[in-house]
């Protein structure tokens, strides 16, 4: 299946528009004709005449075999699809069970072909006489573009695929036959991170000898049991594994709905328990002092205050924690907010959105209310503080909210208001706020580097249009020349096209917000807003 002559993603824009608006056609319907009375036969006939290499035809045959097995020998229902009555609940359940079993078979093929792709990329690098230390290093990134996942997820997936294909043939066979789910295998692979190949092979034998261990096992229980097996097989490496795991401690932020976020921390177990006990004790103290806020919300507030202000929660009164939550010192906090003037000046109708650096999109009214001192979930200051003189003058909000403006029609960032005067610093901030996350397609990691799309050595200017925010790994991959990045413009907006040496493609549109509102504006308003 040769894709070397595939047209770049930035091909004829008119054809892309036609494709986007063309009515969807059922794959089983012959072009220009009525639906085939036997669509399955028609699709099979098309596959037989498909021009492809022998290996590609074998792959398609394997896929058809997996489909046939999934829907005729389905494991998780009493009756397979051919044995159910049309239009019944049994038929619907058989379809769902077959899809799930097919997903397992596809997971097995995916793992095998990830390994095969990485090996072929390494071989191609060797053929072009690349330095030995660089051979195959770009494989996870290229595979990430082809699979439409982040480079970090691709690296983890490739490592698990290698472990599965090379050292756990029994588990791979179970996955192909649908005896285990793709999620179960992913759990096992994560539990085996850092384990010796011999340990993986031994656990594979144990799982094959006791297949009931996998029956109905949820991911948490399965992962725990596999980690226990690793501990039993490799007790001498326990300290080494603990040291390596501790070096991987980190904190992540996951955006949630309605302006909320989940802050997750991977900590040493003892530290994590100590933090939770301290938050629990502080919340209980405030509840005992009369706070009406829920226990969980108080724990969250205490965590925020501890990090941002270092407040002493043991002596804090319960009558002021709600109203003063945004008035306590937050030294050095600088929050980038992308918002339209309509929302900021209350000219919106409630449909406007804003974007916060490091978080993403949220309703604009949350930002406006927060700036006005009454964020969601906090009691009114008038209800809790009788004497304004009781407020510490040093306890006023010290966070700086920088407003960035967008073009009304395209939603792209066009200007910023900031007290910063140094051009490189201000421009870097603007790029970071515009891009929000790493601009590599499917990545989404935190921005660490501000990069020139067209390098300076090739004449690229230091400008907003030629700048992009990248994580450290993606910037390194681009700088080594293993990825080609080119700007692409269309009436829909600007974007960057990333392409790998072996044909994987991905597009990263310039981030924008509020396209739905922008499309309702008149051209005159567009000119005025810009």
Short mmCIF file of C-alpha atoms in Angstrom, two decimals:
data_model
loop_
_atom_site.label_atom_id
_atom_site.label_comp_id
_atom_site.label_asym_id
_atom_site.label_seq_id
_atom_site.Cartn_x
_atom_site.Cartn_y
_atom_site.Cartn_z
CA UNK A 1 0.00 0.00 0.00
CA UNK A 2 2.21 2.78 -1.29
CA UNK A 3 1.29 6.23 0.03
CA UNK A 4 4.39 8.00 -1.24
CA UNK A 5 2.46 9.81 -3.98
CA UNK A 6 -0.28 11.03 -1.67
CA UNK A 7 -1.14 14.69 -2.25
CA UNK A 8 -0.25 17.05 0.59
CA UNK A 9 -3.03 18.10 2.94
CA UNK A 10 -2.82 21.61 1.60
CA UNK A 11 -4.19 20.50 -1.76
CA UNK A 12 -6.79 22.25 -3.84
CA UNK A 13 -8.93 24.25 -1.41
CA UNK A 14 -11.97 24.17 -3.71
CA UNK A 15 -11.90 20.38 -3.72
CA UNK A 16 -11.75 20.37 0.07
CA UNK A 17 -14.82 22.60 0.20
CA UNK A 18 -16.68 20.39 -2.24
CA UNK A 19 -15.81 17.32 -0.20
CA UNK A 20 -16.93 18.99 3.02
CA UNK A 21 -20.37 19.80 1.62
CA UNK A 22 -20.85 16.69 -0.49
CA UNK A 23 -23.66 14.47 0.85
CA UNK A 24 -22.33 11.39 2.57
CA UNK A 25 -22.74 8.20 0.52
CA UNK A 26 -23.15 4.82 2.09
CA UNK A 27 -20.03 2.78 1.38
CA UNK A 28 -22.24 -0.04 0.20
CA UNK A 29 -24.06 2.06 -2.38
CA UNK A 30 -22.61 1.90 -5.93
CA UNK A 31 -21.78 5.35 -7.36
CA UNK A 32 -24.70 6.69 -9.40
CA UNK A 33 -26.95 3.77 -8.62
CA UNK A 34 -29.58 2.52 -6.21
CA UNK A 35 -28.56 0.77 -2.98
CA UNK A 36 -27.33 -2.74 -3.59
CA UNK A 37 -29.81 -5.40 -2.41
CA UNK A 38 -26.84 -7.22 -0.86
CA UNK A 39 -24.40 -4.52 0.35
CA UNK A 40 -22.06 -7.02 1.96
CA UNK A 41 -21.49 -8.78 -1.35
CA UNK A 42 -20.89 -5.44 -3.08
CA UNK A 43 -18.25 -4.34 -0.55
CA UNK A 44 -16.52 -7.72 -0.76
CA UNK A 45 -16.37 -7.39 -4.55
CA UNK A 46 -14.73 -3.97 -4.24
CA UNK A 47 -12.13 -5.35 -1.83
CA UNK A 48 -11.27 -8.21 -4.17
CA UNK A 49 -10.48 -5.79 -7.01
CA UNK A 50 -8.47 -3.40 -4.78
CA UNK A 51 -4.99 -2.78 -6.17
CA UNK A 52 -2.46 -3.16 -3.35
CA UNK A 53 0.71 -5.02 -2.48
CA UNK A 54 0.48 -8.67 -1.40
CA UNK A 55 1.22 -7.66 2.19
CA UNK A 56 -1.53 -5.04 2.13
CA UNK A 57 -4.01 -7.56 0.69
CA UNK A 58 -3.06 -10.01 3.43
CA UNK A 59 -3.73 -7.31 6.00
CA UNK A 60 -7.19 -6.62 4.55
CA UNK A 61 -7.89 -10.35 4.56
CA UNK A 62 -6.91 -10.48 8.24
CA UNK A 63 -9.26 -7.60 8.96
CA UNK A 64 -12.15 -9.37 7.23
CA UNK A 65 -11.35 -12.52 9.18
CA UNK A 66 -11.46 -10.50 12.41
CA UNK A 67 -14.81 -8.99 11.43
CA UNK A 68 -16.25 -12.41 10.63
CA UNK A 69 -15.02 -13.88 13.90
CA UNK A 70 -16.22 -10.93 15.98
CA UNK A 71 -19.79 -11.17 14.73
CA UNK A 72 -20.17 -14.93 14.39
CA UNK A 73 -18.21 -16.16 17.43
CA UNK A 74 -18.96 -13.30 19.79
CA UNK A 75 -17.78 -13.98 23.32
CA UNK A 76 -19.80 -11.65 25.52
CA UNK A 77 -23.36 -12.48 24.37
CA UNK A 78 -25.37 -15.69 24.38
CA UNK A 79 -26.33 -15.45 20.69
CA UNK A 80 -24.07 -14.09 17.96
CA UNK A 81 -25.47 -11.65 15.41
CA UNK A 82 -26.62 -14.28 12.81
CA UNK A 83 -28.57 -16.10 15.56
CA UNK A 84 -30.61 -13.11 16.72
CA UNK A 85 -33.98 -11.93 15.48
CA UNK A 86 -34.00 -8.69 13.47
CA UNK A 87 -35.03 -5.59 15.37
CA UNK A 88 -34.63 -7.15 18.82
CA UNK A 89 -32.62 -6.08 21.84
CA UNK A 90 -30.60 -9.28 21.43
CA UNK A 91 -29.52 -8.15 17.97
CA UNK A 92 -28.41 -4.73 19.27
CA UNK A 93 -26.41 -6.31 22.10
CA UNK A 94 -24.79 -8.75 19.66
CA UNK A 95 -23.74 -5.81 17.47
CA UNK A 96 -22.18 -3.97 20.41
CA UNK A 97 -20.41 -7.09 21.62
CA UNK A 98 -19.10 -7.76 18.12
CA UNK A 99 -17.79 -4.21 17.78
CA UNK A 100 -16.00 -4.52 21.11
CA UNK A 101 -14.43 -7.83 20.11
CA UNK A 102 -13.39 -6.35 16.77
CA UNK A 103 -11.77 -3.48 18.66
CA UNK A 104 -9.56 -6.01 20.44
CA UNK A 105 -8.47 -7.57 17.14
CA UNK A 106 -7.71 -4.14 15.73
CA UNK A 107 -5.66 -3.40 18.84
CA UNK A 108 -3.51 -6.47 18.14
CA UNK A 109 -2.97 -5.38 14.52
CA UNK A 110 -2.25 -1.84 15.65
CA UNK A 111 0.47 -3.05 18.04
CA UNK A 112 2.10 -5.23 15.39
CA UNK A 113 2.11 -2.47 12.80
CA UNK A 114 3.43 0.14 15.22
CA UNK A 115 6.46 -2.07 15.76
CA UNK A 116 6.74 -2.75 12.04
CA UNK A 117 6.56 0.96 11.21
CA UNK A 118 9.24 1.83 13.78
CA UNK A 119 11.52 -0.91 12.42
CA UNK A 120 11.05 0.28 8.84
CA UNK A 121 11.76 3.90 9.80
CA UNK A 122 14.95 2.77 11.53
CA UNK A 123 15.92 0.77 8.47
CA UNK A 124 15.25 3.78 6.20
CA UNK A 125 17.47 5.91 8.43
CA UNK A 126 20.19 3.27 8.25
CA UNK A 127 19.90 3.19 4.45
CA UNK A 128 20.45 6.93 4.21
CA UNK A 129 23.48 6.50 6.49
CA UNK A 130 22.12 8.56 9.38
CA UNK A 131 24.28 8.54 12.53
CA UNK A 132 23.63 5.40 14.54
CA UNK A 133 22.39 7.35 17.54
CA UNK A 134 19.71 9.04 15.41
CA UNK A 135 18.41 5.98 13.60
CA UNK A 136 14.76 5.43 14.42
CA UNK A 137 14.54 8.27 16.94
CA UNK A 138 11.86 10.02 14.89
CA UNK A 139 9.62 6.95 14.74
CA UNK A 140 7.34 7.81 17.69
CA UNK A 141 6.67 11.28 16.27
CA UNK A 142 5.95 10.04 12.77
CA UNK A 143 3.70 7.29 14.12
CA UNK A 144 1.93 9.92 16.24
CA UNK A 145 0.98 11.89 13.12
CA UNK A 146 -0.21 8.77 11.32
CA UNK A 147 -2.30 7.59 14.33
CA UNK A 148 -3.50 11.11 15.21
CA UNK A 149 -2.29 10.99 18.81
CA UNK A 150 0.16 13.08 20.80
CA UNK A 151 3.89 12.27 20.53
CA UNK A 152 3.97 11.41 24.24
CA UNK A 153 1.05 8.99 23.87
CA UNK A 154 2.69 7.52 20.78
CA UNK A 155 5.94 6.87 22.65
CA UNK A 156 4.09 5.09 25.45
CA UNK A 157 2.00 3.10 22.99
CA UNK A 158 5.03 2.06 20.93
CA UNK A 159 6.89 0.90 24.04
CA UNK A 160 3.90 -1.19 25.07
CA UNK A 161 3.50 -2.55 21.54
CA UNK A 162 7.14 -3.66 21.47
CA UNK A 163 6.76 -5.34 24.85
CA UNK A 164 3.60 -7.10 23.73
CA UNK A 165 4.92 -8.24 20.35
CA UNK A 166 8.37 -9.32 21.51
CA UNK A 167 7.79 -10.82 24.95
CA UNK A 168 4.09 -11.60 25.43
CA UNK A 169 2.87 -13.67 22.44
CA UNK A 170 0.15 -15.43 24.46
CA UNK A 171 -1.45 -12.16 25.52
CA UNK A 172 -1.15 -10.84 21.96
CA UNK A 173 -2.96 -13.93 20.68
CA UNK A 174 -5.72 -13.47 23.27
CA UNK A 175 -6.10 -9.87 22.14
CA UNK A 176 -6.37 -10.93 18.49
CA UNK A 177 -9.07 -13.50 19.33
CA UNK A 178 -10.97 -11.03 21.51
CA UNK A 179 -10.42 -13.05 24.69
CA UNK A 180 -9.18 -9.88 26.41
CA UNK A 181 -10.04 -6.26 25.76
CA UNK A 182 -7.72 -3.62 24.38
CA UNK A 183 -8.13 -1.67 27.62
CA UNK A 184 -7.04 -4.69 29.69
CA UNK A 185 -3.90 -5.12 27.59
CA UNK A 186 -3.10 -1.42 27.90
CA UNK A 187 -3.40 -1.76 31.68
CA UNK A 188 -1.03 -4.75 31.71
CA UNK A 189 1.50 -2.89 29.57
CA UNK A 190 1.46 0.13 31.88
CA UNK A 191 1.90 -2.10 34.93
CA UNK A 192 4.96 -3.65 33.25
CA UNK A 193 6.72 -0.35 32.56
CA UNK A 194 10.36 -0.82 33.50
CA UNK A 195 10.05 -4.58 33.98
CA UNK A 196 12.71 -6.89 32.53
CA UNK A 197 11.86 -8.76 29.31
CA UNK A 198 12.20 -12.04 31.18
CA UNK A 199 9.65 -10.84 33.73
CA UNK A 200 7.22 -9.91 30.96
CA UNK A 201 7.62 -13.37 29.40
CA UNK A 202 7.05 -15.06 32.77
CA UNK A 203 3.91 -13.05 33.45
CA UNK A 204 2.70 -13.89 29.94
CA UNK A 205 3.07 -17.59 30.80
CA UNK A 206 1.22 -17.11 34.11
CA UNK A 207 -1.68 -15.32 32.40
CA UNK A 208 -1.86 -18.07 29.79
CA UNK A 209 -1.90 -20.78 32.47
CA UNK A 210 -4.64 -19.02 34.46
CA UNK A 211 -6.87 -17.30 31.88
CA UNK A 212 -9.65 -16.80 34.44
CA UNK A 213 -7.53 -14.06 36.01
CA UNK A 214 -8.45 -11.84 33.06
CA UNK A 215 -12.15 -12.70 32.99
CA UNK A 216 -14.18 -9.74 34.15
CA UNK A 217 -11.12 -8.04 35.66
CA UNK A 218 -11.42 -4.27 35.84
CA UNK A 219 -8.39 -2.14 35.06
CA UNK A 220 -7.70 -1.18 38.68
CA UNK A 221 -7.73 -4.77 39.96
CA UNK A 222 -5.84 -6.12 36.96
CA UNK A 223 -3.14 -3.47 37.22
CA UNK A 224 -2.75 -4.13 40.94
CA UNK A 225 -2.37 -7.88 40.40
CA UNK A 226 0.22 -7.45 37.64
CA UNK A 227 2.24 -5.03 39.77
CA UNK A 228 2.13 -7.56 42.61
CA UNK A 229 3.47 -10.23 40.24
CA UNK A 230 6.31 -7.93 39.19
CA UNK A 231 7.17 -7.37 42.84
CA UNK A 232 7.24 -11.12 43.49
CA UNK A 233 9.40 -11.84 40.43
CA UNK A 234 11.78 -8.88 40.80
CA UNK A 235 12.05 -8.12 44.53
CA UNK A 236 15.69 -7.13 44.17
CA UNK A 237 14.72 -4.29 41.82
CA UNK A 238 12.03 -2.86 44.08
CA UNK A 239 14.17 0.03 45.37
CA UNK A 240 15.35 0.85 41.86
CA UNK A 241 11.77 0.94 40.58
CA UNK A 242 10.66 3.11 43.50
CA UNK A 243 13.48 5.57 42.84
CA UNK A 244 12.66 5.74 39.14
CA UNK A 245 8.94 6.20 39.84
CA UNK A 246 9.60 9.00 42.34
CA UNK A 247 11.63 10.89 39.76
CA UNK A 248 8.51 10.93 37.56
CA UNK A 249 6.33 12.84 40.04
CA UNK A 250 4.46 15.69 38.38
CA UNK A 251 1.34 17.84 38.37
CA UNK A 252 -1.19 18.11 35.52
CA UNK A 253 -4.23 20.26 34.80
CA UNK A 254 -7.31 18.84 33.07
CA UNK A 255 -10.02 21.29 31.90
CA UNK A 256 -13.57 20.42 32.95
CA UNK A 257 -16.96 21.84 32.04
CA UNK A 258 -18.38 25.14 33.32
CA UNK A 259 -15.09 26.83 34.10
CA UNK A 260 -13.74 24.13 36.40
CA UNK A 261 -10.48 22.17 36.25
CA UNK A 262 -9.02 19.04 37.77
CA UNK A 263 -5.53 19.49 39.25
CA UNK A 264 -3.85 16.09 39.54
CA UNK A 265 -0.56 15.38 41.26
CA UNK A 266 1.53 12.22 41.07
CA UNK A 267 3.28 12.17 44.44
CA UNK A 268 5.08 9.78 46.72
CA UNK A 269 2.35 7.80 48.44
CA UNK A 270 3.32 9.05 51.91
CA UNK A 271 3.34 12.66 50.73
CA UNK A 272 -0.03 12.24 49.07
CA UNK A 273 -1.63 10.85 52.21
CA UNK A 274 -0.07 13.61 54.31
CA UNK A 275 -1.44 16.30 51.97
CA UNK A 276 -4.94 14.82 52.07
CA UNK A 277 -4.85 14.53 55.88
CA UNK A 278 -3.77 18.16 56.19
CA UNK A 279 -6.54 19.35 53.86
CA UNK A 280 -9.09 17.22 55.69
CA UNK A 281 -8.04 18.64 59.08
CA UNK A 282 -8.16 22.21 57.79
CA UNK A 283 -11.61 21.71 56.26
CA UNK A 284 -12.93 20.17 59.47
CA UNK A 285 -11.56 23.12 61.44
CA UNK A 286 -13.34 25.63 59.23
CA UNK A 287 -16.58 23.68 59.33
CA UNK A 288 -16.37 23.57 63.14
CA UNK A 289 -15.85 27.34 63.16
CA UNK A 290 -19.12 27.85 61.30
CA UNK A 291 -18.31 27.74 57.58
CA UNK A 292 -21.28 26.72 55.42
CA UNK A 293 -19.09 25.67 52.50
CA UNK A 294 -19.00 21.94 51.80
CA UNK A 295 -16.12 19.86 53.14
CA UNK A 296 -14.79 19.01 49.67
CA UNK A 297 -14.94 22.62 48.48
CA UNK A 298 -13.07 23.75 51.59
CA UNK A 299 -10.32 21.22 50.90
CA UNK A 300 -10.01 22.58 47.36
CA UNK A 301 -9.86 26.18 48.62
CA UNK A 302 -7.23 25.27 51.20
CA UNK A 303 -5.08 23.66 48.52
CA UNK A 304 -5.28 26.78 46.33
CA UNK A 305 -4.47 29.09 49.24
CA UNK A 306 -1.56 26.94 50.38
CA UNK A 307 0.04 27.02 46.95
CA UNK A 308 -0.70 30.64 46.00
CA UNK A 309 -0.45 32.40 49.32
CA UNK A 310 1.06 30.09 51.90
CA UNK A 311 -1.75 30.98 54.31
CA UNK A 312 -1.87 29.56 57.85
CA UNK A 313 -5.13 27.65 57.73
CA UNK A 314 -5.13 26.53 61.36
CA UNK A 315 -5.75 30.07 62.64
CA UNK A 316 -7.96 31.22 59.75
CA UNK A 317 -11.49 32.23 60.70
CA UNK A 318 -14.47 30.70 59.01
CA UNK A 319 -16.26 34.00 58.54
CA UNK A 320 -13.90 35.31 55.87
CA UNK A 321 -12.62 32.46 53.74
CA UNK A 322 -15.36 32.76 51.13
CA UNK A 323 -15.43 36.49 50.55
CA UNK A 324 -11.67 36.89 50.88
CA UNK A 325 -10.71 34.03 48.60
CA UNK A 326 -9.72 36.39 45.80
CA UNK A 327 -8.38 39.09 48.11
CA UNK A 328 -5.50 37.13 49.60
CA UNK A 329 -2.01 37.73 48.25
CA UNK A 330 -1.10 35.82 45.14
CA UNK A 331 2.43 37.07 44.44
CA UNK A 332 3.69 36.78 40.89
CA UNK A 333 0.50 35.26 39.50
CA UNK A 334 0.02 36.28 35.86
CA UNK A 335 -3.05 34.85 34.13
CA UNK A 336 -3.42 35.21 30.36
CA UNK A 337 -7.04 35.68 29.29
CA UNK A 338 -8.18 35.81 25.65
CA UNK A 339 -11.55 37.56 25.52
CA UNK A 340 -13.56 39.76 23.16
CA UNK A 341 -14.43 43.35 23.96
CA UNK A 342 -18.13 42.43 23.65
CA UNK A 343 -17.89 40.02 26.56
CA UNK A 344 -15.60 42.24 28.63
CA UNK A 345 -17.90 45.25 28.28
CA UNK A 346 -21.07 43.21 28.89
CA UNK A 347 -22.25 43.68 25.31
CA UNK A 348 -22.69 39.93 24.83
CA UNK A 349 -25.87 37.89 25.10
CA UNK A 350 -24.40 35.16 27.27
CA UNK A 351 -23.04 33.02 24.43
CA UNK A 352 -19.52 34.45 24.49
CA UNK A 353 -16.52 32.37 25.51
CA UNK A 354 -13.05 33.28 26.71
CA UNK A 355 -9.82 31.30 26.83
CA UNK A 356 -7.40 31.05 29.75
CA UNK A 357 -3.74 30.24 29.28
CA UNK A 358 -3.03 26.70 30.43
CA UNK A 359 -6.72 25.80 30.63
CA UNK A 360 -8.70 26.42 27.47
CA UNK A 361 -12.17 27.75 26.68
CA UNK A 362 -14.78 28.63 29.30
CA UNK A 363 -17.88 30.85 29.47
CA UNK A 364 -16.86 34.53 29.36
CA UNK A 365 -19.20 35.45 32.20
CA UNK A 366 -17.03 33.41 34.59
CA UNK A 367 -14.03 35.59 33.73
CA UNK A 368 -16.04 38.81 33.99
CA UNK A 369 -17.56 37.81 37.33
CA UNK A 370 -14.14 36.82 38.68
CA UNK A 371 -12.62 40.13 37.63
CA UNK A 372 -15.47 41.90 39.40
CA UNK A 373 -14.72 40.01 42.61
CA UNK A 374 -17.57 37.51 42.78
CA UNK A 375 -16.51 34.26 41.09
CA UNK A 376 -18.91 31.30 40.91
CA UNK A 377 -19.31 29.32 44.10
CA UNK A 378 -18.39 32.05 46.57
CA UNK A 379 -20.74 33.78 48.96
CA UNK A 380 -21.21 37.52 48.67
CA UNK A 381 -18.69 39.65 50.53
CA UNK A 382 -21.54 41.86 51.79
CA UNK A 383 -23.06 38.83 53.49
CA UNK A 384 -19.87 37.79 55.26
CA UNK A 385 -17.93 40.97 56.06
CA UNK A 386 -19.65 43.62 58.12
CA UNK A 387 -16.74 46.03 58.40
CA UNK A 388 -14.58 46.71 55.36
CA UNK A 389 -11.88 47.95 57.73
CA UNK A 390 -11.40 44.36 58.80
CA UNK A 391 -9.85 43.61 55.42
CA UNK A 392 -6.08 43.60 55.35
CA UNK A 393 -4.95 46.20 52.77
CA UNK A 394 -2.14 43.83 51.81
CA UNK A 395 -4.68 41.11 51.15
CA UNK A 396 -5.96 42.61 47.90
CA UNK A 397 -5.72 40.66 44.69
CA UNK A 398 -2.26 40.86 43.16
CA UNK A 399 -2.90 38.68 40.11
CA UNK A 400 -2.47 40.45 36.77
CA UNK A 401 -5.08 39.64 34.12
CA UNK A 402 -3.85 40.63 30.67
CA UNK A 403 -6.56 41.13 28.07
CA UNK A 404 -5.94 39.91 24.56
CA UNK A 405 -8.18 40.80 21.62
CA UNK A 406 -9.35 38.72 18.69
CA UNK A 407 -10.60 39.49 15.21
CA UNK A 408 -14.42 39.27 15.34
CA UNK A 409 -14.80 37.21 12.18
CA UNK A 410 -11.85 34.81 12.27
CA UNK A 411 -11.43 34.62 16.05
CA UNK A 412 -7.64 34.80 15.69
CA UNK A 413 -5.53 36.78 18.14
CA UNK A 414 -4.61 40.20 16.76
CA UNK A 415 -3.54 42.47 19.62
CA UNK A 416 -2.77 42.57 23.30
CA UNK A 417 -2.83 44.95 26.20
CA UNK A 418 0.20 44.55 28.46
CA UNK A 419 2.51 46.60 30.63
CA UNK A 420 5.49 44.64 29.28
CA UNK A 421 7.79 46.81 27.14
CA UNK A 422 10.49 44.37 26.01
CA UNK A 423 9.38 43.24 22.57
CA UNK A 424 10.71 39.66 22.70
CA UNK A 425 9.09 39.03 26.07
CA UNK A 426 5.76 40.53 25.07
CA UNK A 427 5.70 38.73 21.73
CA UNK A 428 6.58 35.42 23.35
CA UNK A 429 3.73 35.90 25.81
CA UNK A 430 1.29 36.68 23.05
CA UNK A 431 2.27 33.54 21.12
CA UNK A 432 1.99 31.45 24.27
CA UNK A 433 -1.49 32.82 24.99
CA UNK A 434 -2.63 32.44 21.40
CA UNK A 435 -1.48 28.84 21.00
CA UNK A 436 -2.45 27.73 24.54
CA UNK A 437 -0.78 24.30 24.05
CA UNK A 438 1.97 22.82 21.88
CA UNK A 439 1.17 23.49 18.20
CA UNK A 440 2.29 20.05 17.04
CA UNK A 441 -0.80 18.26 15.70
CA UNK A 442 -2.44 16.10 18.40
CA UNK A 443 0.14 17.01 21.05
CA UNK A 444 -1.54 19.38 23.51
CA UNK A 445 1.40 19.45 25.95
CA UNK A 446 2.35 22.56 27.86
CA UNK A 447 4.30 25.16 25.89
CA UNK A 448 7.94 25.32 26.89
CA UNK A 449 9.62 26.91 23.86
CA UNK A 450 8.68 29.72 21.46
CA UNK A 451 9.83 28.62 18.02
CA UNK A 452 10.23 30.20 14.58
CA UNK A 453 8.05 28.32 12.07
CA UNK A 454 10.46 29.28 9.31
CA UNK A 455 13.88 29.31 10.98
CA UNK A 456 15.83 32.54 11.20
CA UNK A 457 18.67 30.90 9.28
CA UNK A 458 16.23 30.53 6.37
CA UNK A 459 15.07 34.12 6.56
CA UNK A 460 12.13 33.64 8.90
CA UNK A 461 11.14 36.82 10.77
CA UNK A 462 10.60 37.14 14.50
CA UNK A 463 6.90 37.87 14.26
CA UNK A 464 3.54 36.69 15.56
CA UNK A 465 2.69 34.92 12.30
CA UNK A 466 6.05 33.12 12.19
CA UNK A 467 5.98 32.11 15.83
CA UNK A 468 4.56 29.00 17.46
CA UNK A 469 4.55 27.54 20.94
CA UNK A 470 6.02 24.04 21.28
CA UNK A 471 6.80 21.63 24.07
CA UNK A 472 10.47 20.78 24.53
CA UNK A 473 10.27 17.37 22.84
CA UNK A 474 8.47 18.64 19.72
CA UNK A 475 10.80 21.60 19.34
CA UNK A 476 13.80 19.29 19.54
CA UNK A 477 12.29 16.99 16.93
CA UNK A 478 11.65 19.93 14.59
CA UNK A 479 15.13 21.37 15.07
CA UNK A 480 16.79 18.09 14.19
CA UNK A 481 15.15 18.37 10.77
CA UNK A 482 12.99 15.28 11.15
CA UNK A 483 9.79 17.25 10.73
CA UNK A 484 8.89 19.81 8.07
CA UNK A 485 6.58 22.64 9.09
CA UNK A 486 4.96 24.90 6.50
CA UNK A 487 2.37 27.66 6.87
CA UNK A 488 -0.91 27.24 5.00
CA UNK A 489 -3.58 29.91 4.55
CA UNK A 490 -7.18 29.61 3.40
CA UNK A 491 -10.40 31.62 3.74
CA UNK A 492 -11.13 29.55 6.84
CA UNK A 493 -7.96 30.83 8.55
CA UNK A 494 -4.26 30.15 8.81
CA UNK A 495 -2.68 26.88 9.91
CA UNK A 496 0.59 24.96 9.98
CA UNK A 497 1.11 21.70 8.11
CA UNK A 498 3.51 19.22 9.69
CA UNK A 499 4.90 16.42 7.53
CA UNK A 500 7.26 13.58 8.39
CA UNK A 501 10.06 12.19 6.20
CA UNK A 502 7.98 9.11 5.36
CA UNK A 503 4.66 10.71 4.50
CA UNK A 504 2.69 11.22 7.72
CA UNK A 505 0.74 14.50 7.70
CA UNK A 506 -1.00 16.66 10.26
CA UNK A 507 -2.46 20.16 10.33
CA UNK A 508 -2.47 22.58 13.25
CA UNK A 509 -4.92 25.48 12.74
CA UNK A 510 -4.15 28.80 14.38
CA UNK A 511 -6.24 28.76 17.57
CA UNK A 512 -9.35 30.90 17.52
CA UNK A 513 -12.42 31.35 19.66
CA UNK A 514 -16.05 32.30 19.25
CA UNK A 515 -16.38 31.37 15.58
CA UNK A 516 -20.16 30.92 15.91
CA UNK A 517 -20.64 34.48 17.16
CA UNK A 518 -18.14 35.86 14.68
CA UNK A 519 -20.00 34.43 11.70
CA UNK A 520 -23.08 36.45 12.62
CA UNK A 521 -21.25 39.77 12.47
CA UNK A 522 -21.56 42.16 9.56
CA UNK A 523 -18.43 43.03 7.55
CA UNK A 524 -18.67 46.59 8.86
CA UNK A 525 -18.48 45.31 12.44
CA UNK A 526 -15.53 43.13 11.45
CA UNK A 527 -13.59 46.12 10.20
CA UNK A 528 -14.48 48.14 13.26
CA UNK A 529 -13.48 45.36 15.68
CA UNK A 530 -10.19 44.67 13.93
#
